[in-house]
CSV table of C-alpha atoms and ligand atoms in Angstrom, one decimal:
chain,number,residue,atom,x,y,z
A,1,UNK,CA,-4.8,-32.1,-9.5
A,2,UNK,CA,-7.1,-34.2,-7.4
A,3,UNK,CA,-9.4,-32.5,-4.9
A,4,UNK,CA,-7.1,-33.3,-1.9
A,5,UNK,CA,-6.8,-33.3,2.0
A,6,UNK,CA,-3.9,-31.6,3.6
A,7,UNK,CA,-2.6,-34.8,5.1
A,8,UNK,CA,-2.2,-36.3,1.6
A,9,UNK,CA,1.0,-34.0,1.3
A,10,UNK,CA,3.2,-36.2,3.5
A,11,UNK,CA,2.2,-39.1,0.7
A,12,UNK,CA,4.1,-37.1,-1.7
A,13,UNK,CA,7.6,-37.7,-0.2
A,14,UNK,CA,7.7,-41.3,-1.9
A,15,UNK,CA,6.4,-42.5,-5.3
A,16,UNK,CA,5.9,-45.8,-4.2
A,17,UNK,CA,3.8,-47.6,-1.4
A,18,UNK,CA,5.9,-49.9,0.5
A,19,UNK,CA,4.6,-53.8,0.8
A,20,UNK,CA,5.4,-55.4,3.9
A,21,UNK,CA,8.1,-58.4,2.9
A,22,UNK,CA,6.1,-61.0,4.9
A,23,UNK,CA,3.7,-60.6,2.4
A,24,UNK,CA,5.5,-61.4,-1.0
A,25,UNK,CA,8.2,-63.9,-1.9
A,26,UNK,CA,9.7,-61.3,-4.1
A,27,UNK,CA,10.2,-57.5,-3.5
A,28,UNK,CA,7.3,-55.6,-4.8
A,29,UNK,CA,6.8,-52.1,-5.2
A,30,UNK,CA,3.3,-50.6,-6.4
A,31,UNK,CA,3.4,-46.9,-8.0
A,32,UNK,CA,1.2,-44.9,-5.3
A,33,UNK,CA,-0.5,-42.5,-8.3
A,34,UNK,CA,-0.5,-44.8,-11.1
A,35,UNK,CA,-2.3,-48.2,-12.0
A,36,UNK,CA,0.6,-50.6,-11.7
A,37,UNK,CA,1.6,-52.5,-15.0
A,38,UNK,CA,1.2,-56.0,-13.5
A,39,UNK,CA,-1.0,-58.0,-11.3
A,40,UNK,CA,-0.8,-58.5,-7.9
A,41,UNK,CA,-1.7,-61.8,-5.7
A,42,UNK,CA,-5.4,-61.0,-4.0
A,43,UNK,CA,-3.9,-61.8,-0.6
A,44,UNK,CA,-1.1,-59.4,-1.2
A,45,UNK,CA,-3.5,-56.4,-2.8
A,46,UNK,CA,-5.9,-57.2,0.4
A,47,UNK,CA,-3.1,-56.8,2.8
A,48,UNK,CA,-1.8,-53.6,1.4
A,49,UNK,CA,-5.0,-51.9,1.5
A,50,UNK,CA,-6.0,-53.3,4.7
A,51,UNK,CA,-2.7,-52.0,6.2
A,52,UNK,CA,-3.1,-48.6,4.8
A,53,UNK,CA,-6.3,-48.3,6.2
A,54,UNK,CA,-5.3,-49.4,9.6
A,55,UNK,CA,-4.1,-45.8,10.2
A,56,UNK,CA,-7.7,-44.2,10.0
A,57,UNK,CA,-9.0,-43.2,13.5
A,58,UNK,CA,-11.2,-45.7,15.8
A,59,UNK,CA,-14.5,-45.1,15.0
A,60,UNK,CA,-15.9,-45.9,18.4
A,61,UNK,CA,-13.9,-43.1,19.9
A,62,UNK,CA,-14.7,-40.6,17.1
A,63,UNK,CA,-17.1,-38.3,18.9
A,64,UNK,CA,-17.1,-35.9,15.9
A,65,UNK,CA,-19.1,-37.6,13.4
A,66,UNK,CA,-23.1,-38.2,13.3
A,67,UNK,CA,-22.6,-40.9,10.7
A,68,UNK,CA,-23.5,-44.8,11.7
A,69,UNK,CA,-20.3,-46.6,12.8
A,70,UNK,CA,-21.6,-49.9,14.0
A,71,UNK,CA,-24.5,-52.1,12.4
A,72,UNK,CA,-25.3,-55.6,13.7
A,73,UNK,CA,-24.1,-58.7,11.8
A,74,UNK,CA,-27.5,-59.6,10.5
A,75,UNK,CA,-27.7,-56.1,8.7
A,76,UNK,CA,-24.4,-56.3,7.3
A,77,UNK,CA,-25.1,-59.8,5.7
A,78,UNK,CA,-28.3,-58.2,4.0
A,79,UNK,CA,-25.9,-55.4,2.9
A,80,UNK,CA,-23.4,-57.6,1.5
A,81,UNK,CA,-26.1,-59.6,-0.3
A,82,UNK,CA,-27.3,-56.4,-2.3
A,83,UNK,CA,-24.1,-55.0,-2.8
A,84,UNK,CA,-24.5,-55.5,-6.4
A,85,UNK,CA,-27.8,-54.1,-6.8
A,86,UNK,CA,-28.4,-50.7,-8.5
A,87,UNK,CA,-31.0,-48.5,-6.7
A,88,UNK,CA,-31.7,-47.1,-10.4
A,89,UNK,CA,-32.7,-50.5,-12.1
A,90,UNK,CA,-36.3,-50.6,-11.2
A,91,UNK,CA,-37.0,-52.9,-13.6
A,92,UNK,CA,-34.5,-55.6,-12.4
A,93,UNK,CA,-34.7,-55.2,-8.9
A,94,UNK,CA,-38.6,-54.5,-8.1
A,95,UNK,CA,-38.4,-55.7,-4.9
A,96,UNK,CA,-35.6,-53.4,-3.8
A,97,UNK,CA,-37.7,-50.4,-5.5
A,98,UNK,CA,-40.7,-51.6,-3.6
A,99,UNK,CA,-38.9,-51.6,-0.3
A,100,UNK,CA,-37.9,-47.9,-0.8
A,101,UNK,CA,-41.4,-47.0,-1.5
A,102,UNK,CA,-42.3,-48.8,1.8
A,103,UNK,CA,-39.7,-46.9,3.7
A,104,UNK,CA,-41.0,-43.5,2.1
A,105,UNK,CA,-44.3,-44.3,3.4
A,106,UNK,CA,-42.8,-45.3,6.7
A,107,UNK,CA,-41.2,-42.1,7.2
A,108,UNK,CA,-44.2,-39.7,5.9
A,109,UNK,CA,-46.4,-41.6,8.7
A,110,UNK,CA,-43.8,-41.3,11.1
A,111,UNK,CA,-43.8,-37.5,10.2
A,112,UNK,CA,-47.6,-37.3,10.3
A,113,UNK,CA,-48.4,-36.8,6.8
A,114,UNK,CA,-52.0,-36.4,6.5
A,115,UNK,CA,-52.2,-39.2,4.1
A,116,UNK,CA,-48.8,-41.3,3.9
A,117,UNK,CA,-50.0,-43.2,0.8
A,118,UNK,CA,-50.3,-39.7,-1.1
A,119,UNK,CA,-46.9,-38.3,0.2
A,120,UNK,CA,-44.0,-38.4,-2.3
A,121,UNK,CA,-40.6,-39.0,-1.6
A,122,UNK,CA,-37.3,-40.9,-2.5
A,123,UNK,CA,-34.2,-42.2,-1.1
A,124,UNK,CA,-30.8,-40.4,-1.7
A,125,UNK,CA,-27.4,-40.7,-1.1
A,126,UNK,CA,-27.7,-38.6,2.0
A,127,UNK,CA,-29.1,-35.5,3.4
A,128,UNK,CA,-27.2,-33.3,1.0
A,129,UNK,CA,-28.9,-34.6,-2.1
A,130,UNK,CA,-32.1,-34.7,-0.3
A,131,UNK,CA,-31.6,-31.1,0.7
A,132,UNK,CA,-30.8,-30.1,-2.7
A,133,UNK,CA,-34.1,-31.7,-3.9
A,134,UNK,CA,-36.2,-30.1,-1.7
A,135,UNK,CA,-34.7,-26.8,-2.3
A,136,UNK,CA,-35.2,-27.3,-6.1
A,137,UNK,CA,-39.0,-28.1,-5.5
A,138,UNK,CA,-39.3,-24.7,-3.5
A,139,UNK,CA,-37.7,-22.8,-6.2
A,140,UNK,CA,-39.6,-24.5,-9.0
A,141,UNK,CA,-43.0,-24.1,-6.9
A,142,UNK,CA,-41.9,-20.4,-6.4
A,143,UNK,CA,-41.3,-19.9,-10.1
A,144,UNK,CA,-44.5,-21.2,-11.1
A,145,UNK,CA,-46.4,-19.1,-8.9
A,146,UNK,CA,-44.4,-16.1,-10.1
A,147,UNK,CA,-45.0,-16.8,-13.7
A,148,UNK,CA,-48.8,-17.5,-13.3
A,149,UNK,CA,-49.2,-14.2,-11.4
A,150,UNK,CA,-47.2,-12.2,-14.2
A,151,UNK,CA,-44.5,-11.6,-11.7
A,152,UNK,CA,-40.7,-11.7,-12.4
A,153,UNK,CA,-39.1,-14.9,-11.2
A,154,UNK,CA,-35.8,-14.3,-11.6
A,155,UNK,CA,-34.2,-13.0,-8.2
A,156,UNK,CA,-35.2,-16.0,-5.8
A,157,UNK,CA,-33.8,-16.0,-2.3
A,158,UNK,CA,-33.8,-18.7,0.6
A,159,UNK,CA,-33.8,-17.8,4.5
A,160,UNK,CA,-31.9,-19.7,6.8
A,161,UNK,CA,-29.6,-19.6,10.0
A,162,UNK,CA,-26.2,-19.3,9.4
A,163,UNK,CA,-25.8,-22.5,11.5
A,164,UNK,CA,-27.1,-24.5,8.3
A,165,UNK,CA,-24.8,-27.6,7.2
A,166,UNK,CA,-22.8,-26.5,4.0
A,167,UNK,CA,-25.0,-28.5,1.8
A,168,UNK,CA,-27.4,-25.5,1.6
A,169,UNK,CA,-24.9,-23.0,1.0
A,170,UNK,CA,-24.0,-25.6,-2.2
A,171,UNK,CA,-27.6,-25.6,-2.8
A,172,UNK,CA,-28.1,-21.8,-3.3
A,173,UNK,CA,-24.6,-21.5,-5.0
A,174,UNK,CA,-25.3,-24.2,-7.5
A,175,UNK,CA,-28.9,-23.2,-8.2
A,176,UNK,CA,-28.2,-19.7,-8.2
A,177,UNK,CA,-30.6,-18.8,-5.2
A,178,UNK,CA,-29.5,-15.9,-2.9
A,179,UNK,CA,-28.8,-17.6,0.4
A,180,UNK,CA,-29.9,-15.1,3.2
A,181,UNK,CA,-27.9,-16.6,6.0
A,182,UNK,CA,-29.1,-15.1,9.6
A,183,UNK,CA,-26.2,-14.6,11.7
A,184,UNK,CA,-25.9,-15.6,15.2
A,185,UNK,CA,-26.4,-13.0,18.0
A,186,UNK,CA,-25.2,-13.1,21.7
A,187,UNK,CA,-26.9,-16.3,23.1
A,188,UNK,CA,-28.7,-17.1,19.9
A,189,UNK,CA,-27.0,-19.7,18.0
A,190,UNK,CA,-29.7,-20.5,15.4
A,191,UNK,CA,-32.8,-19.3,13.7
A,192,UNK,CA,-35.9,-18.0,15.4
A,193,UNK,CA,-39.2,-17.0,14.5
A,194,UNK,CA,-38.7,-13.3,14.6
A,195,UNK,CA,-35.4,-13.1,12.5
A,196,UNK,CA,-36.6,-15.7,10.0
A,197,UNK,CA,-39.5,-13.2,8.9
A,198,UNK,CA,-37.2,-10.3,9.1
A,199,UNK,CA,-35.4,-12.1,6.2
A,200,UNK,CA,-38.5,-12.8,4.0
A,201,UNK,CA,-39.7,-10.8,1.1
A,202,UNK,CA,-42.0,-11.8,-2.2
A,203,UNK,CA,-38.9,-13.5,-3.7
A,204,UNK,CA,-38.2,-15.9,-0.9
A,205,UNK,CA,-38.8,-19.6,-2.1
A,206,UNK,CA,-39.0,-20.9,1.3
A,207,UNK,CA,-37.3,-20.9,4.9
A,208,UNK,CA,-35.1,-23.9,6.2
A,209,UNK,CA,-35.7,-25.1,9.8
A,210,UNK,CA,-33.0,-27.3,11.2
A,211,UNK,CA,-33.9,-30.0,13.7
A,212,UNK,CA,-30.9,-30.5,15.3
A,213,UNK,CA,-28.3,-27.9,14.4
A,214,UNK,CA,-24.8,-29.2,13.6
A,215,UNK,CA,-23.1,-26.6,15.6
A,216,UNK,CA,-24.7,-27.3,19.1
A,217,UNK,CA,-27.5,-30.3,18.6
A,218,UNK,CA,-30.2,-27.6,19.3
A,219,UNK,CA,-33.7,-27.9,17.6
A,220,UNK,CA,-34.8,-24.7,15.9
A,221,UNK,CA,-38.3,-23.6,16.7
A,222,UNK,CA,-40.2,-24.9,13.7
A,223,UNK,CA,-43.6,-24.5,15.1
A,224,UNK,CA,-43.1,-20.8,16.0
A,225,UNK,CA,-41.2,-20.1,12.7
A,226,UNK,CA,-44.3,-21.5,10.7
A,227,UNK,CA,-46.5,-19.3,13.0
A,228,UNK,CA,-44.8,-16.2,12.3
A,229,UNK,CA,-44.8,-17.2,8.5
A,230,UNK,CA,-48.6,-17.6,8.9
A,231,UNK,CA,-48.9,-13.7,10.2
A,232,UNK,CA,-46.4,-12.8,7.5
A,233,UNK,CA,-48.8,-14.3,4.8
A,234,UNK,CA,-51.7,-12.4,6.2
A,235,UNK,CA,-50.0,-9.3,6.2
A,236,UNK,CA,-48.4,-9.3,3.2
A,237,UNK,CA,-49.7,-12.2,1.0
A,238,UNK,CA,-46.5,-13.8,1.0
A,239,UNK,CA,-47.0,-17.6,1.3
A,240,UNK,CA,-43.6,-19.0,2.1
A,241,UNK,CA,-43.2,-22.6,2.9
A,242,UNK,CA,-40.8,-24.4,5.2
A,243,UNK,CA,-38.6,-27.1,4.6
A,244,UNK,CA,-37.1,-29.0,7.9
A,245,UNK,CA,-33.7,-30.4,7.6
A,246,UNK,CA,-34.0,-33.0,9.9
A,247,UNK,CA,-31.0,-34.8,8.9
A,248,UNK,CA,-30.5,-36.0,12.8
A,249,UNK,CA,-33.6,-34.6,14.3
A,250,UNK,CA,-36.2,-36.2,12.3
A,251,UNK,CA,-35.0,-39.6,13.4
A,252,UNK,CA,-34.7,-38.2,17.2
A,253,UNK,CA,-37.8,-36.3,17.9
A,254,UNK,CA,-40.3,-38.5,16.7
A,255,UNK,CA,-39.3,-41.3,19.3
A,256,UNK,CA,-38.0,-38.9,22.3
A,257,UNK,CA,-40.3,-36.0,21.8
A,258,UNK,CA,-43.7,-37.1,20.4
A,259,UNK,CA,-45.8,-34.3,21.6
A,260,UNK,CA,-43.3,-31.5,19.9
A,261,UNK,CA,-44.9,-30.6,16.8
A,262,UNK,CA,-42.4,-30.1,14.0
A,263,UNK,CA,-43.4,-31.9,11.1
A,264,UNK,CA,-46.3,-32.3,8.6
A,265,UNK,CA,-48.7,-31.6,11.6
A,266,UNK,CA,-47.7,-27.9,10.8
A,267,UNK,CA,-49.5,-27.3,7.4
A,268,UNK,CA,-46.6,-24.9,6.4
A,269,UNK,CA,-43.9,-27.8,6.4
A,270,UNK,CA,-43.7,-28.7,2.8
A,271,UNK,CA,-40.8,-31.3,3.0
A,272,UNK,CA,-38.5,-33.0,5.3
A,273,UNK,CA,-35.2,-34.5,4.8
A,274,UNK,CA,-33.4,-36.9,7.0
A,275,UNK,CA,-29.9,-38.8,6.9
A,276,UNK,CA,-30.5,-42.6,7.1
A,277,UNK,CA,-26.9,-42.8,8.1
A,278,UNK,CA,-27.3,-40.8,10.9
A,279,UNK,CA,-30.0,-41.6,13.5
A,280,UNK,CA,-31.6,-43.9,11.0
A,281,UNK,CA,-28.7,-46.1,12.2
A,282,UNK,CA,-27.7,-47.2,8.7
A,283,UNK,CA,-23.9,-47.3,7.1
A,284,UNK,CA,-23.2,-44.4,4.8
A,285,UNK,CA,-24.7,-43.3,2.5
A,286,UNK,CA,-28.5,-43.1,2.5
A,287,UNK,CA,-30.6,-40.4,3.0
A,288,UNK,CA,-34.7,-39.7,2.7
A,289,UNK,CA,-36.8,-36.8,1.8
A,290,UNK,CA,-40.4,-36.7,1.8
A,291,UNK,CA,-42.9,-34.2,0.5
A,292,UNK,CA,-46.0,-33.5,2.5
A,293,UNK,CA,-48.3,-34.3,-0.7
A,294,UNK,CA,-48.1,-34.5,-4.5
A,295,UNK,CA,-48.6,-30.8,-4.9
A,296,UNK,CA,-45.6,-30.0,-2.7
A,297,UNK,CA,-43.3,-31.5,-5.5
A,298,UNK,CA,-43.9,-29.7,-8.8
A,299,UNK,CA,-44.4,-32.3,-11.6
A,300,UNK,CA,-42.1,-30.9,-14.2
A,301,UNK,CA,-39.2,-32.0,-11.9
A,302,UNK,CA,-39.9,-35.8,-11.9
A,303,UNK,CA,-38.6,-38.0,-14.7
A,304,UNK,CA,-40.3,-41.3,-15.6
A,305,UNK,CA,-38.3,-44.4,-16.0
A,306,UNK,CA,-39.3,-47.6,-17.6
A,307,UNK,CA,-40.6,-49.9,-14.8
A,308,UNK,CA,-41.8,-53.4,-15.6
A,309,UNK,CA,-42.9,-52.2,-18.7
A,310,UNK,CA,-44.8,-49.6,-16.9
A,311,UNK,CA,-43.7,-46.0,-15.8
A,312,UNK,CA,-41.9,-45.1,-12.4
A,313,UNK,CA,-41.5,-42.0,-11.3
A,314,UNK,CA,-37.9,-40.6,-10.1
A,315,UNK,CA,-36.6,-37.3,-8.9
A,316,UNK,CA,-32.6,-37.6,-8.3
A,317,UNK,CA,-29.5,-36.3,-9.0
A,318,UNK,CA,-27.4,-39.5,-9.1
A,319,UNK,CA,-28.3,-42.3,-11.6
A,320,UNK,CA,-26.4,-45.3,-10.4
A,321,UNK,CA,-26.6,-46.0,-6.5
A,322,UNK,CA,-26.2,-48.8,-4.1
A,323,UNK,CA,-29.4,-50.7,-3.1
A,324,UNK,CA,-27.8,-51.9,0.0
A,325,UNK,CA,-28.2,-49.1,2.3
A,326,UNK,CA,-32.0,-48.9,1.5
A,327,UNK,CA,-32.5,-52.6,2.0
A,328,UNK,CA,-30.4,-51.8,5.4
A,329,UNK,CA,-32.9,-49.1,6.4
A,330,UNK,CA,-36.2,-51.1,5.7
A,331,UNK,CA,-34.4,-53.7,7.9
A,332,UNK,CA,-33.7,-51.4,10.7
A,333,UNK,CA,-37.5,-50.3,10.7
A,334,UNK,CA,-38.9,-53.9,10.6
A,335,UNK,CA,-36.0,-55.1,13.2
A,336,UNK,CA,-36.3,-52.3,15.7
A,337,UNK,CA,-39.9,-51.0,15.2
A,338,UNK,CA,-40.8,-47.8,17.0
A,339,UNK,CA,-39.9,-49.4,20.6
A,340,UNK,CA,-36.5,-50.2,19.3
A,341,UNK,CA,-35.8,-46.9,17.8
A,342,UNK,CA,-37.1,-45.0,21.1
A,343,UNK,CA,-35.1,-47.0,23.3
A,344,UNK,CA,-31.9,-46.5,21.5
A,345,UNK,CA,-32.3,-42.9,20.8
A,346,UNK,CA,-33.4,-42.3,24.6
A,347,UNK,CA,-30.1,-44.3,25.8
A,348,UNK,CA,-28.0,-41.8,23.5
A,349,UNK,CA,-30.1,-38.9,25.0
A,350,UNK,CA,-29.4,-40.4,28.6
A,351,UNK,CA,-26.1,-40.8,28.0
A,352,UNK,CA,-25.6,-37.2,26.3
A,353,UNK,CA,-27.5,-35.4,29.0
A,354,UNK,CA,-25.3,-37.1,31.7
A,355,UNK,CA,-22.2,-36.6,30.2
A,356,UNK,CA,-22.8,-33.1,29.7
A,357,UNK,CA,-23.9,-32.6,33.4
A,358,UNK,CA,-20.5,-34.1,34.4
A,359,UNK,CA,-18.4,-32.2,32.2
A,360,UNK,CA,-20.0,-28.8,33.4
A,361,UNK,CA,-19.3,-30.4,37.0
A,362,UNK,CA,-15.6,-30.5,36.4
A,363,UNK,CA,-15.7,-26.9,36.6
A,364,UNK,CA,-13.3,-25.9,33.8
A,365,UNK,CA,-16.2,-25.6,31.3
A,366,UNK,CA,-19.4,-23.9,30.5
A,367,UNK,CA,-22.3,-25.7,28.4
A,368,UNK,CA,-23.6,-24.1,25.2
A,369,UNK,CA,-26.1,-26.9,25.1
A,370,UNK,CA,-27.0,-30.0,27.5
A,371,UNK,CA,-27.8,-32.6,25.0
A,372,UNK,CA,-31.6,-32.7,25.8
A,373,UNK,CA,-32.4,-32.1,21.9
A,374,UNK,CA,-30.2,-33.9,19.7
A,375,UNK,CA,-27.9,-36.2,21.9
A,376,UNK,CA,-25.1,-33.7,20.7
A,377,UNK,CA,-24.0,-31.0,22.9
A,378,UNK,CA,-21.4,-28.2,22.8
A,379,UNK,CA,-19.3,-26.7,25.5
A,380,UNK,CA,-16.6,-23.9,25.7
A,381,UNK,CA,-14.2,-22.9,28.6
A,382,UNK,CA,-15.5,-21.3,31.7
A,383,UNK,CA,-14.5,-17.6,31.9
A,384,UNK,CA,-11.7,-17.9,34.2
A,385,UNK,CA,-9.8,-20.6,32.3
A,386,UNK,CA,-7.2,-18.3,30.3
A,387,UNK,CA,-4.0,-20.7,30.0
A,388,UNK,CA,-5.5,-23.1,27.4
A,389,UNK,CA,-7.8,-23.2,24.6
A,390,UNK,CA,-10.7,-25.4,23.3
A,391,UNK,CA,-8.1,-26.8,20.7
A,392,UNK,CA,-5.3,-27.6,23.4
A,393,UNK,CA,-8.5,-29.6,24.9
A,394,UNK,CA,-9.3,-31.2,21.7
A,395,UNK,CA,-5.3,-32.1,21.3
A,396,UNK,CA,-5.1,-33.4,24.8
A,397,UNK,CA,-7.8,-35.8,24.3
A,398,UNK,CA,-6.5,-36.6,20.6
A,399,UNK,CA,-3.4,-38.0,22.5
A,400,UNK,CA,-5.2,-40.3,24.3
A,401,UNK,CA,-7.3,-41.6,21.3
A,402,UNK,CA,-10.4,-39.4,21.5
A,403,UNK,CA,-11.4,-37.3,18.8
A,404,UNK,CA,-13.4,-34.5,20.0
A,405,UNK,CA,-13.6,-31.6,17.5
A,406,UNK,CA,-12.9,-27.9,18.3
A,407,UNK,CA,-14.1,-25.0,16.5
A,408,UNK,CA,-15.1,-21.4,16.4
A,409,UNK,CA,-18.7,-20.5,15.8
A,410,UNK,CA,-19.9,-18.4,12.4
A,411,UNK,CA,-20.7,-14.6,11.9
A,412,UNK,CA,-21.0,-12.3,14.8
A,413,UNK,CA,-19.9,-15.0,17.6
A,414,UNK,CA,-16.4,-15.7,15.5
A,415,UNK,CA,-15.1,-15.2,19.4
A,416,UNK,CA,-16.7,-18.3,20.4
A,417,UNK,CA,-14.9,-21.5,20.2
A,418,UNK,CA,-16.3,-24.8,21.3
A,419,UNK,CA,-16.1,-28.5,21.7
A,420,UNK,CA,-18.5,-30.6,20.6
A,421,UNK,CA,-19.5,-34.5,21.2
A,422,UNK,CA,-22.1,-36.6,19.2
A,423,UNK,CA,-23.4,-39.4,21.2
A,424,UNK,CA,-24.2,-42.1,18.9
A,425,UNK,CA,-25.6,-45.8,19.3
A,426,UNK,CA,-22.5,-47.7,21.0
A,427,UNK,CA,-21.4,-44.9,23.1
A,428,UNK,CA,-22.4,-46.1,26.2
A,429,UNK,CA,-22.1,-44.8,29.9
A,430,UNK,CA,-19.0,-46.7,30.3
A,431,UNK,CA,-17.3,-45.0,27.2
A,432,UNK,CA,-18.5,-41.8,29.2
A,433,UNK,CA,-16.7,-42.5,31.9
A,434,UNK,CA,-13.6,-43.1,30.2
A,435,UNK,CA,-14.1,-39.7,28.5
A,436,UNK,CA,-14.6,-37.8,31.8
A,437,UNK,CA,-11.2,-39.9,32.9
A,438,UNK,CA,-9.4,-38.7,30.3
A,439,UNK,CA,-10.8,-34.9,30.7
A,440,UNK,CA,-9.4,-35.3,34.5
A,441,UNK,CA,-6.1,-36.5,33.5
A,442,UNK,CA,-5.7,-33.6,30.7
A,443,UNK,CA,-6.9,-30.9,32.9
A,444,UNK,CA,-4.2,-30.4,35.6
A,445,UNK,CA,-1.5,-29.8,32.8
A,446,UNK,CA,-3.7,-27.6,30.7
A,447,UNK,CA,-4.6,-25.7,33.7
A,448,UNK,CA,-0.6,-25.2,34.3
A,449,UNK,CA,-0.1,-23.7,31.1
A,450,UNK,CA,0.4,-20.0,30.9
A,451,UNK,CA,-1.1,-19.4,27.5
A,452,UNK,CA,-2.7,-21.3,24.8
A,453,UNK,CA,-0.9,-23.7,22.6
A,454,UNK,CA,-3.1,-24.3,19.9
A,455,UNK,CA,-5.4,-21.8,18.0
A,456,UNK,CA,-8.0,-21.9,15.8
A,457,UNK,CA,-5.6,-23.0,12.9
A,458,UNK,CA,-5.8,-26.3,14.5
A,459,UNK,CA,-9.6,-26.8,14.0
A,460,UNK,CA,-8.9,-29.8,12.1
A,461,UNK,CA,-12.2,-31.1,12.0
A,462,UNK,CA,-13.9,-28.5,9.7
A,463,UNK,CA,-15.4,-29.3,6.3
A,464,UNK,CA,-12.3,-27.2,5.0
A,465,UNK,CA,-14.3,-25.7,2.1
A,466,UNK,CA,-13.1,-22.7,1.1
A,467,UNK,CA,-16.0,-20.6,1.2
A,468,UNK,CA,-15.7,-18.2,4.0
A,469,UNK,CA,-18.9,-19.6,5.8
A,470,UNK,CA,-17.7,-23.4,5.4
A,471,UNK,CA,-14.6,-22.7,7.0
A,472,UNK,CA,-16.6,-22.6,10.3
A,473,UNK,CA,-18.5,-25.8,9.6
A,474,UNK,CA,-18.0,-28.5,12.1
A,475,UNK,CA,-17.9,-32.1,10.7
A,476,UNK,CA,-20.9,-34.0,10.2
B,501,PLP,C1,-25.3,-34.3,8.1
B,501,PLP,C2,-26.2,-33.0,7.9
B,501,PLP,C3,-26.4,-32.6,6.6
B,501,PLP,C4,-25.7,-33.3,5.5
B,501,PLP,O1,-26.1,-34.6,5.6
B,501,PLP,P1,-25.6,-35.7,4.4
B,501,PLP,O2,-26.5,-37.0,5.0
B,501,PLP,O3,-24.0,-35.8,5.4
B,501,PLP,O4,-25.2,-35.5,3.5
B,501,PLP,C5,-27.3,-31.7,6.2
B,501,PLP,N1,-28.0,-31.1,7.3
B,501,PLP,C6,-27.7,-31.2,8.7
B,501,PLP,C7,-28.5,-30.6,9.4
B,501,PLP,C8,-26.7,-32.2,8.7
B,501,PLP,O5,-26.6,-32.6,10.1
């Protein structure tokens, strides 16, 4: 059985895909789940696939995703030119391999590595793979340290807020590391310095600090967490490194919060990841991971591949991977520069904070965050709004074409259900006006209800994984 989405079920009713009679001279039926016996004309095949995909949502009105939904035509040209390049073929495509290395050094520089030429890193399919690699490096370093000291190295744990993206639970599960998830509590919706150190011990391979929680867009206090871990080191001798999951924020903070210290300026930060396909502004899928120096990435994790008769080190889970996204990332860095990224990210933040303020002004909602960290904010219903739920609001917006996810928070705050808006490049103040109009149209009817119509079962935006924590994951 293929891994399937619940919406696939309705497909099952018919074994065949219907082809619009306009496109064929003779009636054509196409089996749905079997490779057809014969061939199809290319125009017909194109039209069949194109028409099926028309029913996907409109990316511009999708306020659920962090992932880039628009790139300029020149970037798309480059991507089409590179569609046939395999990132792993360093020998055949040495220029592509070189652009990847330049991107790594540019990111190392952006994140204030002491010597960007010495920092190591690579592209990945996204932050999920990047986090796996960073987690593996933490685990391996800890094992080496323990074994060198003659201590047992069989019970590693990793400390992080329960608000981590599902990739960290996968990391812990797939690589047998105990996930120490710090629950939320009251108005604390992410990891704090105080809580992080309480969960650490001699078996802690690292602490994950998130620059930009997917639940509410807030930055975790990376500098505070590092300072608390410095004290822990002095008191107990446990030297616990920090990995910063900057899937979104590592491409926001350098441009909008230049003075905020969250990156390699903090000596305890061993590695940083980002999603090139989020605020790096590239189509999916590209991610990046950078280690502060060669010592932060144990050499025994690195493989050497043949490269123009020499050797090229690689560290990756995948083998073949498209080169187009990496080239597009390099294009964006050149095309936009610091100024361009700053202008785009700051515009997103302006739209987010303005929209948050106006949503608060409608009177029906209470802000959880205000868009001043990531250009992302979460809000819930004001206390006296009892006749409807956030899930009803999400459904009412959906009727008008907007995709705004509603979901409950995880452990200790399961009672809190929120809506979340992600402002991406392309979401303008004008679209913000239209969203406010849509809310203003929906509210009188919602406020006229005597009880909520949709409950948390309609939180159709979850990752839908079946681990209990993952059920609370907003999409990203
Ligand atoms: C999106 C996200 C991830 C996963 O990133 P992908 O690029 O989608 O694999 C990990 N961590 C955080 C904080 C995220 O926002």
